[in-house]
Amino acid sequence: MLRLFLLVLLSMVSPCLTFPLAPALIKRSLNIKRCYNNSLCRTVVASAVVVRSAATSSTTSSSSSSTSPGVASRQQPNNRSSANVLVFDSSNENDETTNSVVDDDEATTCSHEEDEMMVTMKNFTSKQRKRRPILPPPLPKDFPDWAYEPRDFFKFEIIHESTKSRARVGRLHTPHGIIDTPGFVAVATNGALKGVDFRDADDSGGGVGQQLVFSNTYHLLLHPGPDVIQAAGGIHKWTNRNAPFITDSGGFQVFSLAYGSVQEDLSSNGGELKRASVRSANGDKPGQNVIGKDAVKVTEDGVLFRSYRDGSRFLLTPETTVQAQKKIGADIIIPLDELPGYYTDRAALEESVDRTHRWEARSLQEHLSNVQQQAMYCVVHGGLDAELRQKSVEYLTSLPFDGFAIGGSLGNGRDELKELLTWLMPMFDEPKQTNGDIGDDDDNHSARNRHLKPRHLLGIADEASIRNAVSLGIDTLDSAYPTRLGRHGTLLSRDGHVRIQKSMYARAFGEKIDADCTCRTCQHYDRAYLWHLFKANEPLAVALGSLHNIHYINNLMAELRQDILDNRI
Ligand SMILES: [Zn+2]
């Protein structure tokens, strides 16, 4: 207040002298005013998502006449301590990103939690900060004993194991419902299925419905931000979907943008790398320097990257991704991992696997500090290198994770994926091998339950790969593949893909997409009408096509479960 008084006094005496000092004085005054009752708070920007450069921003310039704290903070791009947890500067702006800027009301609040996040960010972004030392990953005994005990809110029940293959039927119990396994996990990148209402997907007809849904922390981090979802009461209340969700760490999208040049090489069948589009789920054009190796910087702390939305720089660490996923509140969360490129040499791959282990252990520690009825799956890495995969399985399954996801490079095509899973999946069943990296004293920990925990395959869900993966012991798998195909007019059927925009379907009256499909699309519409909707670019076409494909895959999973129960596969 004293500074404000001085400012007014100086303005009266000498406006010219005062003008250059005004923004800083106003901002400092407001800082003191807003945070006087919180000794830990050091800045007014409590929930600000982006700190902007006024010099390059026409949007900011147009609103800079306001003296609101939010606007003032946007004019301080170099005041990095005023950024919140993950974003700290921006060089590009457009209308799209304007929505990411905190409104003035948000900027007037200040909490201890937010302050802790800011301090965290300050530590990470200070040029003078000490580099985090590279230490061996923690041993199983370094985690508390209770972490190895069964959870009362999350349980995997194996109902039947096939006598013919490694396939098994199970049931995952989560706080928001049961997931029958093997099960398909639909991808709702931005907290929504593309073109399909959750209510339709969850009950798509014929008693078949979507159970587990996968949302991407990376996208939710950029918009609307975890704080908004937390304020809504978590992702279930925010989306009004009282059914299971899983979120990833965000790391996958960060690295796949950086390695965009090898994106197409990694898998020909819609594998993990294709889950992230360079143009993003929104179809936005990326900003400058958000793609390519210069877009990310990996340190022991975490990974620094630029937003595809506006070029803002984010720091994602094992701790911050878990904090974000705590706010989002999915039933299952995933630790930070590094995704190396497909052509990484072995030494670099091993270094990456080791770093991933350290990051995942840190993520787990952060998670265990506040479990809040969430399960955490590890992500097994090692690419196509059997020795590194074994090392990854041995270490990660020795820690108190609730399930195991298989990530990293999964081969170039279905055949390589099948080959990989053929030698990888038995590692989840074999007795643990003593390994110097793990220690000899973890026999009493989770390795004994390795076989009993769920296994998730990241980013694969074409029909042929599903059949292969299920017979090799995969319990759940996610992919945007069915919805992506559906909205572009490729509809799944037992007789192969139906490319509905072909003129041959113009008069396919009374002919369903799939003769036996029980979905709502097939209950009401024939190929002829769908052909017209797609050719006319009617939005309804996207909804009907995507719903059919989601239902088709879920129905396929139900049939596979029955086949396993009958020991046919
Ligand atoms: Zn159908």
Coordinates of C-alpha atoms and ligand atoms in Angstrom, one line a residue:
M1 CA 0.0 0.0 0.0
L2 CA 2.9 2.3 0.7
R3 CA 4.2 1.7 -2.8
L4 CA 0.8 2.6 -4.2
F5 CA 0.7 5.8 -2.2
L6 CA 4.2 6.7 -3.4
L7 CA 3.2 5.9 -7.0
V8 CA 0.2 8.2 -6.8
L9 CA 2.3 10.9 -5.2
L10 CA 5.0 10.6 -7.8
S11 CA 2.4 10.7 -10.6
M12 CA 1.2 14.0 -9.3
V13 CA 4.6 15.4 -9.2
S14 CA 6.1 14.0 -12.3
P15 CA 4.0 11.7 -14.6
C16 CA 6.9 11.3 -17.0
L17 CA 9.2 10.0 -14.3
T18 CA 6.7 7.7 -12.9
F19 CA 5.3 6.0 -16.0
P20 CA 8.2 3.6 -16.6
L21 CA 8.1 2.5 -13.0
A22 CA 4.4 2.0 -12.8
P23 CA 3.9 -1.6 -13.9
A24 CA 6.5 -2.9 -11.5
L25 CA 5.3 -0.8 -8.6
I26 CA 1.7 -1.8 -9.2
K27 CA 2.6 -5.4 -9.4
R28 CA 4.7 -5.5 -6.2
S29 CA 1.9 -3.6 -4.4
L30 CA -0.7 -6.1 -5.5
N31 CA 1.6 -9.0 -4.5
I32 CA 1.7 -7.7 -1.0
K33 CA -2.0 -7.0 -0.9
R34 CA -3.0 -10.4 -2.2
C35 CA -0.7 -12.6 -0.1
Y36 CA -0.4 -10.8 3.2
N37 CA -2.2 -13.5 5.0
N38 CA 0.0 -16.3 3.7
S39 CA 3.5 -16.0 4.7
L40 CA 4.6 -18.6 2.2
C41 CA 3.1 -16.8 -0.8
R42 CA 5.6 -14.9 -2.8
T43 CA 3.6 -13.9 -5.8
V44 CA 0.1 -12.9 -6.9
V45 CA -0.1 -15.4 -9.7
A46 CA -1.8 -18.3 -8.0
S47 CA -3.5 -20.3 -10.7
A48 CA -2.0 -18.6 -13.8
V49 CA -1.3 -21.0 -16.5
V50 CA 0.7 -18.8 -18.8
V51 CA 3.0 -16.0 -18.2
R52 CA 3.1 -14.0 -21.4
S53 CA 5.4 -11.7 -23.2
A54 CA 3.7 -8.4 -23.6
A55 CA 6.2 -7.4 -26.2
T56 CA 5.0 -10.0 -28.6
S57 CA 1.4 -10.2 -27.7
S58 CA -1.2 -8.1 -29.4
T59 CA -3.8 -9.8 -27.2
T60 CA -2.0 -8.8 -24.1
S61 CA -1.3 -5.3 -25.4
S62 CA -5.0 -4.8 -26.0
S63 CA -5.8 -5.7 -22.5
S64 CA -2.9 -4.1 -20.8
S65 CA -4.8 -1.0 -19.8
S66 CA -6.2 -3.0 -17.0
T67 CA -4.3 -3.0 -13.8
S68 CA -5.7 -6.4 -12.8
P69 CA -3.1 -8.7 -11.3
G70 CA -3.6 -11.3 -14.0
V71 CA -2.7 -8.8 -16.7
A72 CA 0.1 -7.4 -14.7
S73 CA 1.6 -10.8 -14.3
R74 CA 1.4 -11.5 -18.0
Q75 CA 3.6 -8.5 -18.6
Q76 CA 6.4 -10.1 -16.6
P77 CA 7.8 -12.8 -18.8
N78 CA 11.1 -12.9 -17.0
N79 CA 9.6 -13.1 -13.6
R80 CA 9.7 -16.8 -13.6
S81 CA 9.1 -17.3 -10.0
S82 CA 5.6 -16.0 -10.6
A83 CA 4.7 -18.9 -12.9
N84 CA 2.9 -21.8 -11.4
V85 CA 3.8 -25.4 -11.5
L86 CA 4.4 -26.1 -15.1
V87 CA 4.4 -23.2 -17.4
F88 CA 6.8 -20.3 -17.3
D89 CA 7.0 -18.4 -20.5
S90 CA 5.5 -17.9 -23.9
S91 CA 6.7 -16.4 -27.1
N92 CA 3.7 -17.1 -29.3
E93 CA 0.2 -16.2 -28.9
N94 CA -3.0 -16.6 -30.8
D95 CA -6.7 -16.6 -30.1
E96 CA -6.7 -20.2 -29.1
T97 CA -4.2 -19.8 -26.3
T98 CA -5.9 -16.7 -25.0
N99 CA -8.3 -19.1 -23.4
S100 CA -5.5 -20.6 -21.4
V101 CA -4.8 -17.4 -19.6
V102 CA -6.1 -17.2 -16.1
D103 CA -8.9 -14.7 -15.5
D104 CA -8.4 -12.0 -13.0
D105 CA -10.5 -13.6 -10.4
E106 CA -8.4 -16.7 -10.4
A107 CA -5.3 -14.7 -9.9
T108 CA -6.6 -13.2 -6.7
T109 CA -6.5 -16.4 -4.8
C110 CA -3.5 -17.9 -3.1
S111 CA -3.1 -21.2 -1.3
H112 CA -0.3 -23.1 0.4
E113 CA -0.7 -25.9 -2.1
E114 CA -0.3 -23.6 -5.0
D115 CA 2.6 -21.9 -3.4
E116 CA 4.4 -25.2 -3.0
M117 CA 3.9 -25.8 -6.7
M118 CA 5.4 -22.4 -7.4
V119 CA 8.4 -23.0 -5.2
T120 CA 8.8 -26.3 -7.0
M121 CA 8.8 -24.6 -10.3
K122 CA 11.2 -22.0 -9.1
N123 CA 13.6 -24.6 -8.0
F124 CA 13.4 -26.3 -11.3
T125 CA 13.7 -23.2 -13.4
S126 CA 16.4 -21.3 -11.6
K127 CA 19.5 -21.2 -13.6
Q128 CA 21.5 -21.4 -10.4
R129 CA 19.8 -24.5 -9.3
K130 CA 21.9 -27.5 -8.5
R131 CA 21.5 -30.4 -10.9
R132 CA 19.8 -33.3 -9.4
P133 CA 22.3 -36.0 -8.8
I134 CA 21.9 -39.3 -10.6
L135 CA 21.5 -41.9 -7.9
P136 CA 20.6 -45.6 -8.2
P137 CA 16.9 -46.2 -8.3
P138 CA 15.4 -47.0 -4.9
L139 CA 15.2 -50.6 -3.8
P140 CA 11.9 -52.4 -3.0
K141 CA 12.7 -52.1 0.7
D142 CA 12.9 -48.4 0.4
F143 CA 9.1 -48.3 -0.1
P144 CA 6.9 -48.7 3.0
D145 CA 5.6 -52.2 3.8
W146 CA 2.0 -51.1 3.6
A147 CA 2.4 -50.2 -0.1
Y148 CA 2.8 -53.9 -0.8
E149 CA -0.4 -54.8 0.9
P150 CA -3.6 -55.3 -1.2
R151 CA -5.6 -52.2 -1.8
D152 CA -9.2 -52.1 -0.6
F153 CA -10.3 -49.9 -3.5
F154 CA -8.5 -51.7 -6.4
K155 CA -8.4 -55.4 -7.0
F156 CA -7.7 -57.6 -10.0
E157 CA -9.4 -60.9 -9.9
I158 CA -8.4 -63.7 -12.4
I159 CA -11.4 -65.7 -13.2
H160 CA -10.0 -68.2 -15.7
E161 CA -6.7 -69.0 -17.4
S162 CA -7.0 -70.7 -20.7
T163 CA -5.5 -74.2 -21.0
K164 CA -4.7 -73.4 -24.6
S165 CA -2.7 -70.2 -24.4
R166 CA -1.5 -67.5 -21.9
A167 CA -4.9 -65.8 -22.2
R168 CA -6.9 -65.1 -19.1
V169 CA -10.2 -63.7 -18.2
G170 CA -10.4 -61.3 -15.2
R171 CA -12.2 -58.5 -13.5
L172 CA -10.7 -55.2 -12.4
H173 CA -12.5 -53.6 -9.5
T174 CA -12.0 -49.9 -9.3
P175 CA -13.7 -47.1 -7.2
H176 CA -15.9 -46.3 -10.2
G177 CA -16.8 -49.7 -11.4
I178 CA -15.7 -53.0 -12.8
I179 CA -13.7 -53.6 -15.9
D180 CA -14.0 -57.1 -17.6
T181 CA -10.7 -58.3 -19.0
P182 CA -9.5 -58.7 -21.6
G183 CA -10.9 -55.3 -22.2
F184 CA -10.6 -52.5 -24.7
V185 CA -9.8 -49.0 -23.4
A186 CA -11.2 -46.2 -25.5
V187 CA -9.1 -43.0 -25.8
A188 CA -10.8 -39.8 -24.7
T189 CA -7.8 -37.5 -25.2
N190 CA -9.4 -34.3 -24.0
G191 CA -11.8 -35.9 -21.5
A192 CA -14.2 -36.7 -24.3
L193 CA -14.6 -39.4 -27.0
K194 CA -14.3 -37.8 -30.4
G195 CA -17.8 -37.4 -31.7
V196 CA -19.4 -39.8 -29.2
D197 CA -21.2 -39.0 -25.9
F198 CA -19.9 -41.2 -23.1
R199 CA -23.5 -42.2 -22.4
D200 CA -23.8 -43.7 -25.8
A201 CA -20.4 -45.5 -25.7
D202 CA -21.0 -46.8 -22.2
D203 CA -24.3 -48.4 -23.4
S204 CA -23.9 -48.8 -27.1
G205 CA -26.5 -51.5 -27.5
G206 CA -26.9 -55.2 -27.1
G207 CA -25.7 -55.1 -23.5
V208 CA -22.2 -54.0 -24.6
G209 CA -20.6 -50.9 -23.3
Q210 CA -17.3 -49.0 -22.8
Q211 CA -15.8 -49.6 -19.3
L212 CA -12.4 -48.1 -18.9
V213 CA -11.6 -44.8 -20.7
F214 CA -8.1 -43.3 -21.3
S215 CA -7.5 -39.6 -21.1
N216 CA -4.2 -37.8 -21.8
T217 CA -2.7 -35.7 -19.0
Y218 CA -0.6 -33.8 -21.6
H219 CA -3.7 -32.4 -23.3
L220 CA -5.6 -31.8 -20.0
L221 CA -2.5 -30.1 -18.7
L222 CA -2.6 -27.6 -21.5
H223 CA -6.3 -27.2 -21.4
P224 CA -8.2 -26.7 -19.2
G225 CA -5.5 -27.4 -16.6
P226 CA -5.6 -29.9 -13.7
D227 CA -6.8 -27.1 -11.3
V228 CA -10.0 -26.7 -13.2
I229 CA -10.7 -30.4 -13.2
Q230 CA -9.9 -30.6 -9.5
A231 CA -12.3 -27.7 -8.8
A232 CA -15.0 -29.6 -10.6
G233 CA -14.5 -32.5 -8.2
G234 CA -12.3 -34.6 -10.5
I235 CA -12.6 -36.1 -13.9
H236 CA -15.7 -38.2 -13.1
K237 CA -17.7 -35.3 -11.9
W238 CA -16.3 -32.9 -14.5
T239 CA -17.4 -35.3 -17.3
N240 CA -20.4 -36.5 -15.4
R241 CA -19.2 -40.1 -16.1
N242 CA -19.3 -42.3 -13.1
A243 CA -17.1 -45.1 -14.6
P244 CA -13.4 -45.9 -14.6
F245 CA -10.8 -43.6 -16.1
I246 CA -7.1 -44.0 -16.6
T247 CA -4.7 -41.1 -17.3
D248 CA -1.1 -41.3 -18.6
S249 CA 1.8 -39.1 -17.5
G250 CA 1.9 -36.8 -20.4
G251 CA 5.5 -37.9 -21.2
F252 CA 4.4 -39.9 -24.2
Q253 CA 3.0 -37.0 -26.1
V254 CA 6.0 -34.8 -25.2
F255 CA 8.4 -37.3 -26.6
S256 CA 6.4 -38.3 -29.6
L257 CA 6.2 -34.7 -30.7
A258 CA 10.0 -34.4 -30.3
Y259 CA 10.5 -37.6 -32.3
G260 CA 7.9 -36.8 -34.9
S261 CA 10.3 -37.7 -37.6
V262 CA 10.3 -41.3 -36.5
Q263 CA 6.6 -41.3 -35.6
E264 CA 5.6 -43.2 -38.7
D265 CA 8.4 -45.7 -38.3
L266 CA 7.5 -46.9 -35.0
S267 CA 4.5 -48.9 -35.8
S268 CA 2.5 -49.5 -39.0
N269 CA -0.6 -50.5 -37.1
G270 CA -1.4 -47.5 -35.0
G271 CA 1.0 -48.2 -32.2
E272 CA 1.8 -46.2 -29.2
L273 CA 3.6 -43.4 -31.1
K274 CA 0.6 -42.8 -33.2
R275 CA -1.5 -42.0 -30.3
A276 CA -0.2 -38.5 -30.3
S277 CA -0.7 -36.4 -33.4
V278 CA 1.7 -33.7 -34.3
R279 CA -1.3 -31.5 -35.1
S280 CA -2.8 -32.5 -31.8
A281 CA -6.2 -33.8 -31.0
N282 CA -7.7 -30.4 -31.6
G283 CA -6.3 -30.1 -35.1
D284 CA -4.4 -27.0 -34.0
K285 CA -1.4 -26.0 -35.9
P286 CA 1.6 -26.3 -33.6
G287 CA 3.6 -23.2 -32.7
Q288 CA 7.2 -22.6 -33.6
N289 CA 9.8 -24.9 -32.1
V290 CA 7.3 -27.3 -30.6
I291 CA 8.3 -30.2 -32.8
G292 CA 11.7 -31.8 -33.2
K293 CA 14.5 -32.6 -31.0
D294 CA 14.9 -29.0 -30.0
A295 CA 11.4 -29.0 -28.6
V296 CA 12.3 -31.1 -25.5
K297 CA 15.2 -31.1 -23.1
V298 CA 15.7 -34.1 -20.9
T299 CA 17.4 -33.8 -17.5
E300 CA 17.4 -35.9 -14.4
D301 CA 14.7 -33.6 -13.1
G302 CA 12.3 -34.3 -15.9
V303 CA 11.5 -33.1 -19.4
L304 CA 11.2 -29.5 -20.6
F305 CA 9.0 -29.0 -23.6
R306 CA 7.0 -26.5 -25.5
S307 CA 3.2 -26.5 -25.8
Y308 CA 1.9 -27.2 -29.3
R309 CA -0.8 -24.8 -28.5
D310 CA 1.3 -21.7 -28.1
G311 CA 4.9 -22.6 -27.7
S312 CA 4.8 -22.1 -23.9
R313 CA 7.5 -23.9 -22.1
F314 CA 6.5 -26.6 -19.6
L315 CA 8.5 -28.7 -17.2
L316 CA 7.2 -32.2 -16.6
T317 CA 8.8 -34.1 -13.7
P318 CA 7.9 -37.4 -12.1
E319 CA 6.4 -35.4 -9.2
T320 CA 4.5 -32.8 -11.2
T321 CA 2.8 -35.3 -13.5
V322 CA 1.6 -37.3 -10.4
Q323 CA 0.4 -34.1 -8.8
A324 CA -1.5 -33.2 -12.0
Q325 CA -3.0 -36.7 -12.2
K326 CA -4.0 -36.5 -8.5
K327 CA -6.0 -33.4 -9.4
I328 CA -7.5 -35.0 -12.5
G329 CA -8.4 -37.9 -10.3
A330 CA -8.6 -40.9 -12.6
D331 CA -8.9 -44.4 -11.1
I332 CA -5.5 -45.5 -12.6
I333 CA -2.5 -43.3 -13.2
I334 CA 0.8 -43.7 -14.9
P335 CA 4.3 -42.6 -13.9
L336 CA 6.6 -40.5 -16.0
D337 CA 8.7 -42.4 -18.4
E338 CA 11.0 -41.6 -21.3
L339 CA 10.1 -42.7 -24.8
P340 CA 13.3 -43.1 -26.8
G341 CA 13.2 -43.1 -30.6
Y342 CA 12.9 -46.3 -32.6
Y343 CA 16.5 -46.1 -33.9
T344 CA 18.1 -45.4 -30.6
D345 CA 21.4 -47.3 -30.2
R346 CA 21.7 -49.7 -27.4
A347 CA 23.8 -47.6 -25.0
A348 CA 21.4 -44.7 -25.3
L349 CA 18.5 -47.1 -24.9
E350 CA 19.9 -48.6 -21.7
E351 CA 20.6 -45.1 -20.4
S352 CA 17.0 -44.2 -21.2
V353 CA 15.6 -47.3 -19.5
D354 CA 17.7 -46.5 -16.3
R355 CA 16.4 -43.0 -16.3
T356 CA 12.8 -44.2 -16.8
H357 CA 13.3 -46.5 -13.8
R358 CA 14.4 -43.6 -11.6
W359 CA 11.6 -41.4 -12.9
E360 CA 9.0 -44.2 -12.3
A361 CA 10.3 -44.8 -8.8
R362 CA 10.1 -41.1 -8.0
S363 CA 6.6 -41.0 -9.4
L364 CA 5.6 -43.9 -7.2
Q365 CA 7.0 -42.3 -4.2
E366 CA 5.0 -39.1 -5.0
H367 CA 1.9 -41.3 -5.5
L368 CA 2.3 -43.1 -2.2
S369 CA 2.5 -39.9 -0.4
N370 CA -1.1 -39.3 -1.3
V371 CA -2.8 -42.4 -2.7
Q372 CA -6.3 -41.1 -2.6
Q373 CA -7.9 -44.2 -4.0
Q374 CA -5.9 -44.3 -7.2
A375 CA -3.9 -47.2 -8.6
M376 CA -0.6 -46.7 -10.4
Y377 CA 0.7 -48.9 -13.2
C378 CA 4.4 -48.9 -14.1
V379 CA 5.5 -48.8 -17.7
V380 CA 7.9 -51.4 -18.8
H381 CA 10.5 -50.3 -21.3
G382 CA 13.5 -51.7 -23.2
G383 CA 12.3 -51.5 -26.8
L384 CA 13.0 -54.7 -28.7
D385 CA 16.0 -55.6 -26.6
A386 CA 15.1 -58.7 -24.6
E387 CA 17.8 -58.1 -22.0
L388 CA 16.7 -54.6 -21.3
R389 CA 13.0 -55.6 -21.2
Q390 CA 13.9 -58.3 -18.7
K391 CA 15.8 -55.7 -16.6
S392 CA 12.8 -53.4 -16.8
V393 CA 10.3 -56.1 -15.8
E394 CA 12.5 -57.3 -12.9
Y395 CA 13.0 -53.9 -11.4
L396 CA 9.5 -52.4 -11.9
T397 CA 7.6 -55.5 -10.9
S398 CA 9.6 -55.6 -7.7
L399 CA 8.1 -52.2 -6.7
P400 CA 4.6 -51.8 -5.2
F401 CA 2.9 -50.8 -8.5
D402 CA -0.7 -52.0 -8.9
G403 CA -0.4 -53.1 -12.5
F404 CA 2.1 -53.2 -15.4
A405 CA 1.8 -51.4 -18.7
I406 CA 4.0 -52.2 -21.7
G407 CA 5.3 -49.2 -23.4
G408 CA 8.2 -47.9 -25.5
S409 CA 8.9 -49.2 -28.9
L410 CA 6.7 -52.1 -29.7
G411 CA 8.1 -53.0 -33.0
N412 CA 7.5 -52.0 -36.6
G413 CA 4.2 -53.7 -37.4
R414 CA 2.0 -56.4 -36.1
D415 CA 4.5 -59.2 -36.7
E416 CA 7.2 -57.5 -34.6
L417 CA 4.7 -56.7 -31.9
K418 CA 3.6 -60.3 -31.8
E419 CA 7.2 -61.5 -31.6
L420 CA 8.0 -59.0 -28.8
L421 CA 5.0 -60.1 -26.7
T422 CA 5.8 -63.7 -27.3
W423 CA 9.1 -63.4 -25.4
L424 CA 8.1 -60.6 -23.2
M425 CA 4.9 -61.8 -21.6
P426 CA 6.4 -64.9 -20.0
M427 CA 8.7 -62.6 -18.0
F428 CA 5.6 -61.5 -16.1
D429 CA 5.1 -65.1 -15.0
E430 CA 8.5 -66.4 -14.3
P431 CA 10.0 -66.4 -10.8
K432 CA 12.0 -63.3 -10.2
Q433 CA 15.7 -63.5 -11.0
T434 CA 18.0 -61.9 -8.5
N435 CA 19.6 -58.9 -10.0
G436 CA 22.3 -56.7 -8.6
D437 CA 20.3 -53.6 -9.4
I438 CA 17.4 -54.7 -7.3
G439 CA 19.0 -56.2 -4.3
D440 CA 18.6 -59.5 -2.7
D441 CA 16.2 -58.7 0.0
D442 CA 13.0 -58.0 -1.8
D443 CA 11.6 -61.5 -1.8
N444 CA 8.9 -60.5 0.5
H445 CA 7.7 -57.8 -1.7
S446 CA 5.6 -57.5 -4.8
A447 CA 7.5 -59.8 -7.1
R448 CA 5.6 -62.7 -5.6
N449 CA 2.4 -61.2 -6.9
R450 CA 3.6 -60.4 -10.4
H451 CA 1.5 -62.9 -12.1
L452 CA -1.7 -61.7 -10.3
K453 CA -1.5 -58.1 -11.4
P454 CA -3.1 -56.6 -14.6
R455 CA -1.1 -56.0 -17.7
H456 CA -1.9 -53.2 -20.1
L457 CA -0.6 -52.8 -23.6
L458 CA -0.2 -49.1 -24.5
G459 CA -1.5 -47.8 -27.8
I460 CA -2.5 -50.9 -29.7
A461 CA -6.0 -51.9 -30.6
D462 CA -6.4 -53.1 -34.2
E463 CA -8.3 -56.4 -34.4
A464 CA -5.4 -58.6 -35.4
S465 CA -3.1 -57.2 -32.7
I466 CA -5.8 -57.5 -30.1
R467 CA -6.2 -61.2 -30.9
N468 CA -2.4 -61.8 -30.7
A469 CA -2.0 -59.7 -27.5
V470 CA -4.9 -61.4 -25.7
S471 CA -3.7 -64.9 -26.4
L472 CA -0.3 -63.9 -25.0
G473 CA -1.7 -62.6 -21.7
I474 CA -2.6 -59.0 -22.1
D475 CA -5.5 -57.9 -20.0
T476 CA -6.3 -54.4 -21.3
L477 CA -5.2 -52.3 -24.3
D478 CA -6.0 -48.8 -25.4
S479 CA -5.9 -47.1 -28.7
A480 CA -7.6 -44.2 -30.6
Y481 CA -7.5 -46.5 -33.6
P482 CA -11.2 -47.5 -33.7
T483 CA -12.5 -44.0 -33.2
R484 CA -10.1 -42.5 -35.6
L485 CA -11.1 -45.0 -38.3
G486 CA -14.7 -44.5 -37.5
R487 CA -14.8 -40.8 -37.9
H488 CA -12.9 -41.0 -41.2
G489 CA -15.4 -43.5 -42.6
T490 CA -13.6 -46.8 -42.2
L491 CA -16.1 -49.0 -40.3
L492 CA -15.1 -52.3 -38.7
S493 CA -16.9 -55.5 -39.6
R494 CA -16.3 -59.3 -39.4
D495 CA -15.8 -59.2 -43.1
G496 CA -13.0 -56.6 -42.9
H497 CA -13.0 -52.8 -43.1
V498 CA -15.9 -51.1 -44.8
R499 CA -14.8 -47.9 -46.4
I500 CA -18.3 -46.4 -46.4
Q501 CA -17.6 -43.5 -48.7
K502 CA -17.2 -45.8 -51.7
S503 CA -19.9 -45.3 -54.3
M504 CA -20.8 -49.0 -54.2
Y505 CA -22.6 -48.3 -50.9
A506 CA -24.9 -45.5 -52.3
R507 CA -27.7 -48.0 -52.8
A508 CA -26.8 -50.6 -50.1
F509 CA -30.3 -50.3 -48.7
G510 CA -31.1 -52.4 -45.7
E511 CA -27.5 -53.6 -45.4
K512 CA -25.9 -53.1 -42.0
I513 CA -22.2 -52.3 -41.5
D514 CA -21.8 -55.6 -39.8
A515 CA -24.6 -58.1 -40.2
D516 CA -24.4 -59.3 -36.5
C517 CA -23.6 -55.9 -34.9
T518 CA -26.0 -54.9 -32.1
C519 CA -24.9 -51.3 -31.8
R520 CA -27.3 -48.4 -32.1
T521 CA -26.0 -47.3 -35.4
C522 CA -26.6 -50.7 -36.9
Q523 CA -29.9 -51.0 -35.2
H524 CA -31.2 -48.0 -37.1
Y525 CA -29.1 -47.2 -40.1
D526 CA -28.0 -49.0 -43.2
R527 CA -24.8 -48.5 -45.3
A528 CA -26.6 -46.4 -47.9
Y529 CA -27.7 -43.7 -45.4
L530 CA -24.2 -43.8 -43.8
W531 CA -22.6 -43.4 -47.2
H532 CA -24.7 -40.3 -47.7
L533 CA -23.9 -38.8 -44.3
F534 CA -20.1 -39.3 -44.8
K535 CA -20.2 -37.9 -48.3
A536 CA -22.2 -34.9 -47.2
N537 CA -19.8 -34.3 -44.3
E538 CA -22.6 -34.4 -41.8
P539 CA -21.4 -34.3 -38.2
L540 CA -23.8 -37.2 -37.4
A541 CA -21.6 -39.4 -39.6
V542 CA -18.7 -39.1 -37.2
A543 CA -20.9 -39.9 -34.2
L544 CA -22.5 -43.0 -35.9
G545 CA -19.3 -44.3 -37.4
S546 CA -17.3 -43.9 -34.1
L547 CA -20.0 -45.4 -32.0
H548 CA -20.2 -48.5 -34.2
N549 CA -16.4 -49.0 -34.1
I550 CA -16.2 -48.6 -30.3
H551 CA -19.1 -51.1 -30.0
Y552 CA -17.5 -53.5 -32.5
I553 CA -14.2 -53.6 -30.5
N554 CA -16.0 -54.0 -27.2
N555 CA -18.1 -56.8 -28.6
L556 CA -15.0 -58.4 -29.9
M557 CA -13.5 -58.3 -26.4
A558 CA -16.7 -59.9 -25.0
E559 CA -16.4 -62.7 -27.6
L560 CA -12.7 -63.2 -26.8
R561 CA -13.5 -63.5 -23.1
Q562 CA -16.1 -66.2 -23.9
D563 CA -13.6 -68.0 -26.1
I564 CA -11.0 -68.0 -23.3
L565 CA -13.6 -69.2 -20.8
D566 CA -14.2 -72.1 -23.2
N567 CA -10.5 -72.6 -23.8
R568 CA -10.9 -72.0 -27.5
I569 CA -8.0 -69.5 -27.5
Ligands
ZN1 ZN -22.7 -51.5 -35.4

